[in-house]
CSV table of C-alpha atoms and ligand atoms in Angstrom, one decimal:
chain,number,residue,atom,x,y,z
A,426,MET,CA,27.4,-29.7,27.3
A,427,GLU,CA,25.9,-26.3,27.6
A,428,GLY,CA,23.5,-25.7,24.6
A,429,TYR,CA,23.8,-22.4,22.8
A,430,LYS,CA,21.1,-20.0,23.7
A,431,ILE,CA,18.5,-20.5,21.0
A,432,LYS,CA,16.3,-17.8,19.5
A,433,THR,CA,14.3,-19.0,16.6
A,434,LEU,CA,13.3,-17.0,13.6
A,435,THR,CA,9.7,-17.1,14.7
A,436,GLN,CA,10.5,-15.9,18.2
A,437,PHE,CA,12.7,-13.1,16.8
A,438,ILE,CA,10.0,-12.0,14.2
A,439,ILE,CA,7.3,-11.9,17.0
A,440,GLU,CA,9.6,-10.0,19.3
A,441,ARG,CA,10.4,-7.4,16.5
A,442,GLN,CA,6.9,-7.3,15.3
A,443,ALA,CA,6.8,-3.6,16.5
A,444,ASP,CA,9.5,-2.8,13.9
A,445,ILE,CA,6.8,-2.9,11.3
A,446,PRO,CA,4.5,0.1,11.5
A,447,TYR,CA,0.9,-0.9,12.2
A,448,ALA,CA,2.1,-4.5,12.2
A,449,THR,CA,-0.9,-6.6,13.1
A,450,GLY,CA,0.6,-10.0,12.8
A,451,GLU,CA,0.1,-10.1,9.0
A,452,PHE,CA,3.8,-9.5,8.3
A,453,THR,CA,4.9,-12.0,11.0
A,454,ARG,CA,2.7,-14.5,9.4
A,455,LEU,CA,4.2,-13.9,6.0
A,456,LEU,CA,7.8,-14.1,7.1
A,457,TYR,CA,7.0,-17.3,9.0
A,458,HIS,CA,5.7,-19.0,5.8
A,459,ILE,CA,8.8,-18.0,3.9
A,460,GLY,CA,10.9,-19.7,6.6
A,461,VAL,CA,8.8,-22.9,6.2
A,462,ALA,CA,9.3,-22.8,2.4
A,463,ALA,CA,13.0,-22.3,2.8
A,464,LYS,CA,13.3,-25.3,4.9
A,465,VAL,CA,11.4,-27.5,2.3
A,466,ILE,CA,13.6,-26.1,-0.5
A,467,ASN,CA,16.7,-26.7,1.6
A,468,LYS,CA,15.9,-30.4,2.0
A,469,LYS,CA,15.7,-30.7,-1.8
A,470,VAL,CA,18.8,-28.7,-2.5
A,471,ASN,CA,20.9,-30.7,0.0
A,472,LYS,CA,20.1,-33.9,-1.5
A,473,ALA,CA,19.8,-32.6,-5.2
A,474,GLY,CA,22.4,-35.3,-6.3
A,475,LEU,CA,20.4,-38.1,-5.1
A,476,VAL,CA,17.0,-37.4,-6.3
A,477,ASP,CA,15.8,-36.6,-9.9
A,478,ILE,CA,15.7,-32.9,-9.2
A,479,LEU,CA,18.8,-32.0,-10.9
A,480,GLY,CA,19.2,-31.1,-14.5
A,481,ALA,CA,17.1,-29.3,-17.0
A,482,ALA,CA,13.3,-29.0,-16.7
A,483,GLY,CA,13.3,-28.8,-20.4
A,484,ASP,CA,11.8,-25.2,-20.4
A,485,ILE,CA,13.2,-21.8,-21.0
A,486,ASN,CA,12.3,-19.1,-18.5
A,487,VAL,CA,11.3,-15.5,-19.3
A,488,GLN,CA,15.1,-14.7,-19.2
A,489,GLY,CA,15.7,-17.1,-21.8
A,490,GLU,CA,17.6,-19.2,-19.4
A,491,GLU,CA,17.2,-23.0,-19.2
A,492,GLN,CA,14.9,-23.8,-16.3
A,493,LYS,CA,16.3,-26.3,-13.8
A,494,LYS,CA,13.9,-28.7,-12.1
A,495,LEU,CA,15.1,-27.2,-8.7
A,496,ASP,CA,14.3,-23.6,-9.9
A,497,LEU,CA,10.8,-24.7,-10.6
A,498,PHE,CA,10.5,-26.7,-7.3
A,499,ALA,CA,11.6,-23.6,-5.3
A,500,ASN,CA,9.3,-21.4,-7.2
A,501,TRP,CA,6.3,-23.6,-6.6
A,502,GLN,CA,7.1,-24.0,-2.9
A,503,LEU,CA,7.4,-20.3,-2.4
A,504,LEU,CA,4.2,-19.5,-4.2
A,505,GLN,CA,2.3,-22.1,-2.2
A,506,ALA,CA,3.7,-20.6,1.0
A,507,LEU,CA,2.7,-17.1,-0.1
A,508,LYS,CA,-0.8,-18.3,-0.9
A,509,ASN,CA,-1.2,-20.2,2.3
A,510,SER,CA,0.0,-17.2,4.4
A,511,GLY,CA,-3.1,-15.3,3.2
A,512,GLU,CA,-1.0,-12.1,3.6
A,513,CYS,CA,0.3,-11.8,0.1
A,514,CYS,CA,-2.0,-10.7,-2.9
A,515,GLY,CA,0.5,-11.4,-5.6
A,516,ALA,CA,4.1,-12.3,-6.5
A,517,ALA,CA,6.6,-11.5,-9.3
A,518,SER,CA,9.1,-14.2,-9.9
A,519,GLU,CA,12.1,-14.6,-12.1
A,520,GLU,CA,10.6,-17.9,-13.3
A,521,ASP,CA,7.3,-16.4,-14.5
A,522,GLN,CA,6.6,-13.9,-17.3
A,523,GLU,CA,3.6,-12.4,-15.6
A,524,VAL,CA,2.7,-11.6,-12.0
A,525,ILE,CA,1.2,-14.6,-10.1
A,526,THR,CA,-2.1,-13.9,-8.4
A,527,TRP,CA,-4.8,-16.2,-6.9
A,528,ASP,CA,-8.6,-16.2,-7.3
A,529,ASP,CA,-9.6,-16.3,-3.7
A,530,ASP,CA,-10.9,-13.5,-1.3
A,531,LEU,CA,-8.4,-14.4,1.4
A,532,THR,CA,-5.3,-13.5,-0.8
A,533,GLN,CA,-6.9,-10.6,-2.7
A,534,ASP,CA,-7.3,-9.1,0.9
A,535,GLY,CA,-3.4,-9.6,1.4
A,536,ASN,CA,-1.7,-6.3,2.2
A,537,TYR,CA,1.7,-7.3,0.8
A,538,ILE,CA,3.3,-8.1,-2.6
A,539,PHE,CA,6.3,-10.4,-3.0
A,540,CYS,CA,9.1,-10.3,-5.6
A,541,MET,CA,11.6,-13.3,-5.7
A,542,ASP,CA,14.3,-15.0,-7.5
A,543,PRO,CA,13.4,-18.4,-6.2
A,544,LEU,CA,16.7,-20.1,-6.9
A,545,ASP,CA,19.4,-17.7,-7.9
A,546,GLY,CA,22.7,-19.2,-9.3
A,547,SER,CA,20.8,-22.3,-10.5
A,548,SER,CA,23.5,-22.9,-13.1
A,549,ASN,CA,25.7,-23.9,-10.2
A,550,ILE,CA,23.3,-26.5,-8.8
A,551,ASP,CA,24.6,-29.4,-10.8
A,552,VAL,CA,28.2,-28.7,-9.7
A,553,ASN,CA,27.3,-28.3,-6.0
A,554,VAL,CA,28.1,-24.7,-5.5
A,555,SER,CA,26.0,-22.5,-3.1
A,556,VAL,CA,22.8,-21.2,-4.6
A,557,GLY,CA,20.2,-18.9,-3.0
A,558,THR,CA,16.6,-17.5,-2.8
A,559,ILE,CA,16.3,-13.7,-2.9
A,560,PHE,CA,13.1,-11.9,-1.9
A,561,SER,CA,11.7,-8.5,-1.6
A,562,ILE,CA,8.4,-7.5,0.2
A,563,TYR,CA,6.3,-4.3,-0.4
A,564,LYS,CA,3.0,-3.0,1.0
A,565,ARG,CA,0.5,-3.0,-1.8
A,566,VAL,CA,-0.5,0.6,-3.1
A,567,SER,CA,-3.8,-0.8,-4.7
A,568,PRO,CA,-6.9,-1.2,-2.5
A,569,ARG,CA,-7.3,-4.4,-0.7
A,570,GLY,CA,-10.0,-6.8,-1.7
A,571,GLU,CA,-8.9,-6.7,-5.3
A,572,LYS,CA,-6.1,-8.3,-7.3
A,573,PRO,CA,-2.9,-6.2,-7.3
A,574,THR,CA,-1.9,-4.1,-10.2
A,575,MET,CA,1.4,-3.6,-11.9
A,576,GLU,CA,1.8,-0.4,-9.9
A,577,ASP,CA,2.1,-2.5,-6.8
A,578,PHE,CA,5.2,-4.3,-8.3
A,579,LEU,CA,6.8,-1.2,-10.0
A,580,GLN,CA,7.6,0.6,-6.7
A,581,GLU,CA,11.0,2.0,-6.1
A,582,GLY,CA,13.3,-0.2,-4.0
A,583,SER,CA,13.2,2.5,-1.2
A,584,LYS,CA,9.6,1.4,-0.5
A,585,GLN,CA,10.5,-2.0,0.4
A,586,VAL,CA,9.2,-3.1,3.9
A,587,ALA,CA,11.4,-6.1,3.9
A,588,ALA,CA,14.1,-8.0,1.9
A,589,GLY,CA,16.2,-11.0,2.3
A,590,TYR,CA,17.9,-14.1,1.0
A,591,ILE,CA,18.4,-17.7,1.9
A,592,ILE,CA,21.7,-19.1,1.0
A,593,TYR,CA,21.9,-22.9,0.7
A,594,GLY,CA,25.6,-23.4,1.3
A,595,SER,CA,27.8,-25.2,3.8
A,596,SER,CA,25.0,-24.3,6.2
A,597,THR,CA,21.6,-22.8,5.2
A,598,MET,CA,21.1,-19.3,6.4
A,599,LEU,CA,18.2,-16.8,6.1
A,600,VAL,CA,19.3,-13.2,6.2
A,601,TYR,CA,16.7,-10.4,6.3
A,602,THR,CA,16.0,-6.8,7.0
A,603,THR,CA,12.8,-4.9,7.8
A,604,GLY,CA,14.7,-1.6,7.8
A,605,LYS,CA,15.9,-1.9,11.3
A,606,GLY,CA,19.2,-3.7,10.7
A,607,VAL,CA,20.2,-7.0,9.2
A,608,TYR,CA,19.8,-10.3,10.9
A,609,GLY,CA,21.1,-13.8,10.0
A,610,PHE,CA,19.6,-17.1,11.1
A,611,THR,CA,21.3,-20.5,10.6
A,612,LEU,CA,19.2,-23.5,10.1
A,613,ASP,CA,19.7,-26.1,12.9
A,614,PRO,CA,18.7,-29.4,11.1
A,615,SER,CA,18.6,-31.2,14.5
A,616,ILE,CA,15.6,-29.1,15.5
A,617,GLY,CA,14.4,-27.9,12.1
A,618,GLU,CA,14.6,-24.2,13.1
A,619,PHE,CA,16.3,-21.1,11.9
A,620,CYS,CA,18.3,-19.8,14.8
A,621,LEU,CA,19.6,-16.3,15.2
A,622,SER,CA,23.4,-16.5,14.6
A,623,ASN,CA,24.2,-13.0,13.2
A,624,TYR,CA,22.7,-10.0,15.2
A,625,ASN,CA,22.7,-6.7,13.5
A,626,ILE,CA,25.3,-7.4,10.7
A,627,ILE,CA,27.4,-4.4,9.9
A,628,THR,CA,29.5,-4.8,6.8
A,629,PRO,CA,33.1,-3.4,6.9
A,630,LEU,CA,33.6,0.0,5.3
A,631,ASP,CA,36.6,-1.6,3.4
A,632,GLY,CA,37.4,-5.1,2.3
A,633,SER,CA,39.8,-7.0,0.3
A,634,TYR,CA,37.5,-8.9,-2.0
A,635,TYR,CA,36.5,-7.8,-5.5
A,636,SER,CA,33.9,-9.8,-7.2
A,637,VAL,CA,33.5,-9.5,-11.0
A,638,ASN,CA,33.5,-11.8,-13.9
A,639,GLU,CA,36.7,-10.6,-15.6
A,640,GLY,CA,35.9,-12.8,-18.7
A,641,ASN,CA,33.8,-9.7,-19.7
A,642,PHE,CA,36.7,-7.1,-19.0
A,643,GLU,CA,37.0,-6.1,-22.6
A,644,HIS,CA,33.4,-5.0,-22.7
A,645,PHE,CA,33.3,-3.0,-19.4
A,646,PRO,CA,33.2,0.8,-19.5
A,647,GLN,CA,36.5,2.3,-19.0
A,648,GLY,CA,35.8,3.5,-15.4
A,649,HIS,CA,35.2,-0.2,-14.4
A,650,LYS,CA,38.4,-1.2,-16.2
A,651,ASP,CA,40.3,1.4,-14.5
A,652,TYR,CA,38.9,0.4,-11.1
A,653,ILE,CA,39.7,-3.3,-11.6
A,654,ASN,CA,43.3,-2.5,-12.5
A,655,TYR,CA,43.5,-0.3,-9.4
A,656,CYS,CA,42.4,-3.3,-7.3
A,657,LYS,CA,45.4,-5.3,-8.8
A,658,GLN,CA,48.0,-2.6,-8.1
A,659,ILE,CA,50.4,-3.3,-5.2
A,660,ASP,CA,49.8,-0.9,-2.3
A,661,LYS,CA,50.3,-2.2,1.2
A,662,SER,CA,48.9,0.9,2.8
A,663,THR,CA,45.6,0.1,1.3
A,664,ASN,CA,45.8,-3.8,1.5
A,665,ARG,CA,46.1,-4.2,-2.3
A,666,PRO,CA,46.1,-6.1,-4.4
A,667,TYR,CA,42.8,-7.3,-3.3
A,668,SER,CA,41.7,-10.9,-3.7
A,669,ALA,CA,39.5,-11.8,-6.6
A,670,ARG,CA,36.6,-13.9,-5.4
A,671,TYR,CA,33.8,-14.6,-7.7
A,672,ILE,CA,31.5,-17.7,-7.4
A,673,GLY,CA,29.0,-16.8,-10.1
A,674,SER,CA,26.2,-17.0,-7.6
A,675,LEU,CA,25.0,-13.6,-6.5
A,676,VAL,CA,23.9,-14.7,-3.1
A,677,ALA,CA,27.1,-16.4,-2.2
A,678,ASP,CA,29.3,-13.7,-3.4
A,679,PHE,CA,27.2,-11.0,-1.7
A,680,HIS,CA,26.9,-12.9,1.6
A,681,ARG,CA,30.8,-13.4,1.8
A,682,ASN,CA,31.4,-9.6,1.0
A,683,LEU,CA,28.6,-8.6,3.4
A,684,LEU,CA,30.4,-10.4,6.3
A,685,LYS,CA,34.1,-9.9,5.4
A,686,GLY,CA,33.9,-6.6,3.4
A,687,GLY,CA,34.2,-6.4,-0.4
A,688,ILE,CA,32.6,-5.3,-3.6
A,689,PHE,CA,30.4,-7.1,-6.2
A,690,ILE,CA,30.3,-5.7,-9.7
A,691,TYR,CA,28.2,-6.6,-12.6
A,692,PRO,CA,28.4,-3.8,-15.2
A,693,GLN,CA,27.0,-3.6,-18.6
A,694,THR,CA,28.6,-5.9,-21.1
A,695,ALA,CA,28.2,-6.6,-24.8
A,696,SER,CA,25.7,-9.3,-24.3
A,697,ALA,CA,24.0,-7.5,-21.4
A,698,PRO,CA,23.9,-3.8,-22.3
A,699,ASN,CA,21.8,-3.0,-19.3
A,700,GLY,CA,23.7,-5.4,-17.1
A,701,LYS,CA,22.5,-9.0,-16.3
A,702,LEU,CA,21.0,-8.7,-12.8
A,703,ARG,CA,17.3,-8.0,-12.5
A,704,LEU,CA,16.3,-4.8,-10.5
A,705,ILE,CA,13.1,-5.9,-8.8
A,706,TYR,CA,14.0,-9.3,-7.3
A,707,GLU,CA,17.7,-9.2,-7.3
A,708,CYS,CA,19.3,-5.8,-7.1
A,709,ASN,CA,16.6,-4.0,-5.0
A,710,PRO,CA,16.5,-6.7,-2.2
A,711,ILE,CA,20.3,-7.0,-2.1
A,712,ALA,CA,20.7,-3.2,-2.1
A,713,PHE,CA,18.3,-2.8,0.8
A,714,LEU,CA,20.3,-5.3,2.9
A,715,ALA,CA,23.6,-3.7,1.9
A,716,GLU,CA,22.5,-0.2,3.0
A,717,GLN,CA,21.0,-1.6,6.2
A,718,ALA,CA,24.4,-3.1,7.0
A,719,GLY,CA,26.1,0.2,6.3
A,720,GLY,CA,27.1,-0.5,2.6
A,721,LYS,CA,26.3,1.0,-0.6
A,722,ALA,CA,24.5,-0.1,-3.8
A,723,ILE,CA,24.5,1.9,-7.3
A,724,ASP,CA,24.0,1.2,-10.9
A,725,GLY,CA,27.0,3.4,-11.7
A,726,LYS,CA,25.1,6.6,-11.9
A,727,GLN,CA,22.4,6.5,-9.1
A,728,ARG,CA,21.4,4.7,-5.9
A,729,ILE,CA,19.7,1.4,-6.9
A,730,LEU,CA,16.9,2.1,-4.4
A,731,ASP,CA,16.0,5.3,-6.1
A,732,ILE,CA,15.5,3.7,-9.5
A,733,GLN,CA,11.9,3.8,-10.8
A,734,PRO,CA,11.2,0.4,-12.2
A,735,LEU,CA,9.7,0.4,-15.7
A,736,SER,CA,9.2,-3.4,-16.1
A,737,LEU,CA,9.0,-6.6,-14.1
A,738,HIS,CA,12.2,-8.1,-15.5
A,739,GLN,CA,14.2,-5.0,-16.0
A,740,ARG,CA,17.9,-5.3,-15.8
A,741,VAL,CA,20.4,-2.8,-14.4
A,742,PRO,CA,24.2,-2.6,-13.9
A,743,PHE,CA,24.9,-3.5,-10.3
A,744,ILE,CA,27.6,-2.4,-7.8
A,745,VAL,CA,27.2,-3.3,-4.2
A,746,GLY,CA,29.3,-3.7,-1.1
A,747,SER,CA,31.7,-1.9,1.3
A,748,LYS,CA,30.8,1.8,1.2
A,749,ASN,CA,34.5,2.9,0.7
A,750,MET,CA,35.0,0.5,-2.1
A,751,VAL,CA,31.8,1.4,-4.0
A,752,GLU,CA,32.8,5.0,-3.6
A,753,LYS,CA,36.3,4.5,-5.0
A,754,LEU,CA,34.7,2.9,-8.0
A,755,GLU,CA,32.4,5.8,-8.3
A,756,ASP,CA,35.4,8.1,-8.4
A,757,PHE,CA,36.8,6.1,-11.4
A,758,LEU,CA,33.4,6.3,-13.1
A,759,ASP,CA,33.0,10.0,-12.4
A,760,SER,CA,36.5,10.8,-13.8
A,761,GLN,CA,35.5,9.4,-17.4
B,1766,P6P,P1,27.9,-14.7,-15.1
B,1766,P6P,C1,23.5,-16.5,-11.7
B,1766,P6P,O1,23.1,-17.0,-13.1
B,1766,P6P,C2,23.4,-15.0,-11.7
B,1766,P6P,O2,22.1,-14.5,-12.1
B,1766,P6P,C3,23.9,-14.5,-10.4
B,1766,P6P,O3,23.6,-15.3,-9.3
B,1766,P6P,C4,25.5,-14.3,-10.7
B,1766,P6P,O4,26.0,-13.3,-9.9
B,1766,P6P,C5,25.5,-14.0,-12.1
B,1766,P6P,O5,24.3,-14.5,-12.8
B,1766,P6P,C6,26.7,-14.6,-12.7
B,1766,P6P,O6,26.7,-14.2,-14.2
B,1766,P6P,O7,27.6,-13.9,-16.4
B,1766,P6P,O8,29.2,-14.1,-14.5
B,1766,P6P,O9,27.9,-16.1,-15.2
């Protein structure tokens, strides 16, 4: 049987190295190491029910959320990969209160910083629902040869040089952008390689999925309530009512909407007055990917990528997806 034409992630990164200004292979090496960590995490996620990797780790993370053993495993694997790459001088993680740095000359000479949610949606792990890793890469602004500063990590999302996610679902995919389009790679377990499967992903301008936790409906700002009610009204000319699709795992909800068209909404609620999702390692990378695929990402007032971060674990309201759907919600918000 004719095999499909394989282009591995490593081959693709090297081919597209010219996309990164002044790339000298450093960035290629960094992305390669992320791919290795993703494969190791995938192995554990895929058999989570069989090994003692499920359940609580007994700790609470900086978000006040119960840490899962798999969260900590993923965090450790990614931090090791970043350290071993020698290209990353520091990392901000959802699982760690402070920035992670290393006391060696090689990493302190690293030109990049890394922000991540090592295993997003982890509350779904024990019930076998797709989870994901989300990451964001910036060039450092502090001088090389020293430890990074907080300024390196509080850059606006528009300064990202790359962003991506790994979704551990029915198949495992790595989806990333370096600002020249969005590319998806599916892990072929038979050869242990991420292989190009989605070339230059463009998200539909319209879609029929709206993703929001309607259990919080009463707490939403009125504009959000009006938009959600709009989604439910019957109007065959605009393919409504839409379908409600909400998995409770950002990477899974976003990935479906990216490919099929849709909108994901996490507004401010009573328990999360600034929204629940974190700007630096969830909203910024997803927003970069969405814009690169022709979509849009706002906090309800401004473009996500224009927000000046004030702290590592800052939360923002998050609206992301098909451009026309986001702009329709904006119309409702503006009419308040
Ligand atoms: P809620 C998972 O905990 C997460 O951070 C995202 O992956 C997901 O989109 C959101 O929270 C779900 O939150 O409040 O609807 O359960």
